[in-house]
Amino acid sequence: MSTPMTVEVYYDFYCPFAYEAANWLRDVKERLGDDVTFEWKAFPLEQVNSTRGPEWTVWGQPESVQSFTRNQFAAVYAAEKQGDEAADRFRTALFALHHEQGKVPGKRETLIEAATEAGLDIEQFTRDFADTSLWERIGQEFLAGQAKGVFGTPTLVFPNGT
């Protein structure tokens, strides 16, 4: 078996184009199987579109500052703790809840609903989601994306950097 091609996917749940890309990538994965893997990377549009200055970050705000954007990515990281397939099911469910049913993807009720639909252990998910150290990863992925030229979602970055 050859080494699979790994494609980074920069996304935000609010983006309708990222939702369509996620559906398309699911079809690509079905066709190519183990020949391709997708690494999903946070690229919060709230950060991209912020007018609050360069020092303000979605991931650097205190807990008292509500951020549905921060919540959605922290929830994905919490789902990942139950395995890659669990995270894929969670992402699929959360995209669908927002783009098909109009639910806010970062609201706690929506996140629990997506976790339930994905078959996650809700107790573990809730515990892992509460870990605010997960927020730092949002920034790491966002800044890594910017360094690669990412400026919007969805953006696919292939192994050769294109």
Tab-separated table of C-alpha atoms in Angstrom:
chain	number	residue	atom	x	y	z
A	1	MET	CA	0.000	0.000	0.000
A	2	SER	CA	1.303	3.460	-0.873
A	3	THR	CA	1.379	6.405	1.494
A	4	PRO	CA	-1.910	8.299	1.321
A	5	MET	CA	-1.981	11.861	0.024
A	6	THR	CA	-2.816	14.183	2.911
A	7	VAL	CA	-4.806	17.308	2.102
A	8	GLU	CA	-5.323	20.051	4.673
A	9	VAL	CA	-8.835	21.506	4.658
A	10	TYR	CA	-9.257	24.959	6.204
A	11	TYR	CA	-12.889	25.546	7.113
A	12	ASP	CA	-15.477	27.271	9.271
A	13	PHE	CA	-18.910	25.823	10.002
A	14	TYR	CA	-20.582	29.135	9.146
A	15	CYS	CA	-19.325	29.017	5.549
A	16	PRO	CA	-21.849	27.545	3.084
A	17	PHE	CA	-19.044	26.804	0.634
A	18	ALA	CA	-17.173	24.833	3.304
A	19	TYR	CA	-20.365	22.827	3.873
A	20	GLU	CA	-20.571	21.990	0.155
A	21	ALA	CA	-16.858	21.141	0.102
A	22	ALA	CA	-17.278	18.827	3.105
A	23	ASN	CA	-20.009	16.942	1.251
A	24	TRP	CA	-17.860	16.713	-1.875
A	25	LEU	CA	-14.793	15.581	0.109
A	26	ARG	CA	-16.862	12.824	1.706
A	27	ASP	CA	-17.582	11.562	-1.847
A	28	VAL	CA	-13.892	11.869	-2.780
A	29	LYS	CA	-12.946	9.834	0.303
A	30	GLU	CA	-15.482	7.135	-0.645
A	31	ARG	CA	-13.971	6.884	-4.118
A	32	LEU	CA	-10.287	7.042	-3.154
A	33	GLY	CA	-10.471	5.284	0.216
A	34	ASP	CA	-7.091	4.957	1.883
A	35	ASP	CA	-5.317	6.804	-0.946
A	36	VAL	CA	-6.292	10.175	0.556
A	37	THR	CA	-6.694	11.627	4.036
A	38	PHE	CA	-8.066	15.009	4.994
A	39	GLU	CA	-6.750	17.028	7.902
A	40	TRP	CA	-9.419	19.518	8.954
A	41	LYS	CA	-8.003	22.833	10.171
A	42	ALA	CA	-9.778	25.669	11.935
A	43	PHE	CA	-9.923	28.923	10.012
A	44	PRO	CA	-12.392	31.067	11.943
A	45	LEU	CA	-14.104	33.618	9.733
A	46	GLU	CA	-14.833	35.674	12.844
A	47	GLN	CA	-11.068	36.208	13.052
A	48	VAL	CA	-10.648	36.871	9.333
A	49	ASN	CA	-13.414	39.489	9.361
A	50	SER	CA	-12.572	41.068	12.719
A	51	THR	CA	-12.309	44.851	12.853
A	52	ARG	CA	-10.993	44.780	16.437
A	53	GLY	CA	-7.314	45.063	15.522
A	54	PRO	CA	-4.484	42.543	15.158
A	55	GLU	CA	-4.094	41.945	18.900
A	56	TRP	CA	-7.666	40.605	19.245
A	57	THR	CA	-8.063	36.859	18.649
A	58	VAL	CA	-11.010	34.488	18.839
A	59	TRP	CA	-8.901	31.991	20.785
A	60	GLY	CA	-7.401	34.527	23.186
A	61	GLN	CA	-10.596	35.843	24.739
A	62	PRO	CA	-11.484	35.008	28.343
A	63	GLU	CA	-14.177	32.455	29.120
A	64	SER	CA	-16.566	35.286	29.964
A	65	VAL	CA	-16.545	36.347	26.291
A	66	GLN	CA	-19.054	34.223	24.388
A	67	SER	CA	-17.778	32.979	21.030
A	68	PHE	CA	-19.835	30.562	18.976
A	69	THR	CA	-16.867	30.315	16.605
A	70	ARG	CA	-14.495	29.262	19.379
A	71	ASN	CA	-17.093	26.784	20.641
A	72	GLN	CA	-17.516	25.032	17.290
A	73	PHE	CA	-13.810	24.291	16.905
A	74	ALA	CA	-13.319	23.329	20.563
A	75	ALA	CA	-16.207	20.894	20.095
A	76	VAL	CA	-14.489	19.298	17.076
A	77	TYR	CA	-11.314	18.870	19.124
A	78	ALA	CA	-13.368	17.309	21.915
A	79	ALA	CA	-14.948	14.921	19.395
A	80	GLU	CA	-11.468	13.994	18.077
A	81	LYS	CA	-10.620	12.634	21.522
A	82	GLN	CA	-13.089	9.849	20.693
A	83	GLY	CA	-11.305	9.039	17.408
A	84	ASP	CA	-10.971	10.336	13.865
A	85	GLU	CA	-14.170	8.652	12.689
A	86	ALA	CA	-16.074	10.177	15.619
A	87	ALA	CA	-14.732	13.608	14.664
A	88	ASP	CA	-15.784	13.070	11.028
A	89	ARG	CA	-19.307	12.083	12.103
A	90	PHE	CA	-19.463	15.098	14.425
A	91	ARG	CA	-18.315	17.518	11.687
A	92	THR	CA	-20.882	16.073	9.284
A	93	ALA	CA	-23.669	16.381	11.857
A	94	LEU	CA	-22.742	19.947	12.855
A	95	PHE	CA	-22.502	21.132	9.248
A	96	ALA	CA	-25.936	19.606	8.553
A	97	LEU	CA	-27.543	21.088	11.667
A	98	HIS	CA	-26.415	24.545	10.613
A	99	HIS	CA	-26.850	24.449	6.838
A	100	GLU	CA	-29.913	22.199	6.615
A	101	GLN	CA	-31.781	23.112	9.799
A	102	GLY	CA	-30.560	26.652	10.460
A	103	LYS	CA	-29.151	25.964	13.921
A	104	VAL	CA	-26.280	28.056	15.315
A	105	PRO	CA	-23.216	25.786	15.140
A	106	GLY	CA	-21.539	27.143	18.257
A	107	LYS	CA	-24.525	27.021	20.605
A	108	ARG	CA	-24.113	24.434	23.323
A	109	GLU	CA	-27.474	22.786	22.524
A	110	THR	CA	-26.485	22.422	18.860
A	111	LEU	CA	-23.097	20.968	19.798
A	112	ILE	CA	-24.697	18.398	22.102
A	113	GLU	CA	-27.224	17.533	19.387
A	114	ALA	CA	-24.405	17.014	16.860
A	115	ALA	CA	-22.458	14.910	19.358
A	116	THR	CA	-25.536	12.797	20.012
A	117	GLU	CA	-26.195	12.328	16.278
A	118	ALA	CA	-22.531	11.368	15.834
A	119	GLY	CA	-22.873	8.673	18.505
A	120	LEU	CA	-20.325	10.216	20.844
A	121	ASP	CA	-20.048	9.516	24.541
A	122	ILE	CA	-21.777	12.723	25.687
A	123	GLU	CA	-20.296	12.688	29.170
A	124	GLN	CA	-16.746	12.468	27.789
A	125	PHE	CA	-17.545	15.014	25.056
A	126	THR	CA	-18.860	17.514	27.619
A	127	ARG	CA	-15.827	17.022	29.839
A	128	ASP	CA	-13.375	17.380	26.928
A	129	PHE	CA	-15.234	20.404	25.502
A	130	ALA	CA	-14.808	22.211	28.839
A	131	ASP	CA	-11.009	22.102	28.464
A	132	THR	CA	-10.131	25.692	27.523
A	133	SER	CA	-6.581	24.661	26.600
A	134	LEU	CA	-8.126	23.435	23.315
A	135	TRP	CA	-8.601	27.057	22.242
A	136	GLU	CA	-4.882	27.515	21.635
A	137	ARG	CA	-5.046	25.000	18.780
A	138	ILE	CA	-7.541	27.231	16.949
A	139	GLY	CA	-4.887	29.932	16.833
A	140	GLN	CA	-2.145	27.527	15.808
A	141	GLU	CA	-4.188	26.223	12.882
A	142	PHE	CA	-5.344	29.687	11.828
A	143	LEU	CA	-1.829	31.146	11.857
A	144	ALA	CA	-0.393	28.109	10.051
A	145	GLY	CA	-3.062	28.552	7.401
A	146	GLN	CA	-2.275	32.236	6.982
A	147	ALA	CA	1.421	31.369	6.599
A	148	LYS	CA	0.425	29.076	3.711
A	149	GLY	CA	-1.605	31.816	2.055
A	150	VAL	CA	-5.049	30.783	3.274
A	151	PHE	CA	-7.408	33.754	3.462
A	152	GLY	CA	-10.883	32.195	3.328
A	153	THR	CA	-12.854	28.989	3.515
A	154	PRO	CA	-12.813	26.402	2.272
A	155	THR	CA	-9.181	26.194	1.238
A	156	LEU	CA	-7.492	22.911	0.354
A	157	VAL	CA	-3.715	22.754	0.759
A	158	PHE	CA	-2.079	19.876	-1.061
A	159	PRO	CA	1.207	18.189	-0.077
A	160	ASN	CA	3.191	20.242	-2.605
A	161	GLY	CA	1.900	23.459	-1.022
A	162	THR	CA	-0.622	24.392	-3.696
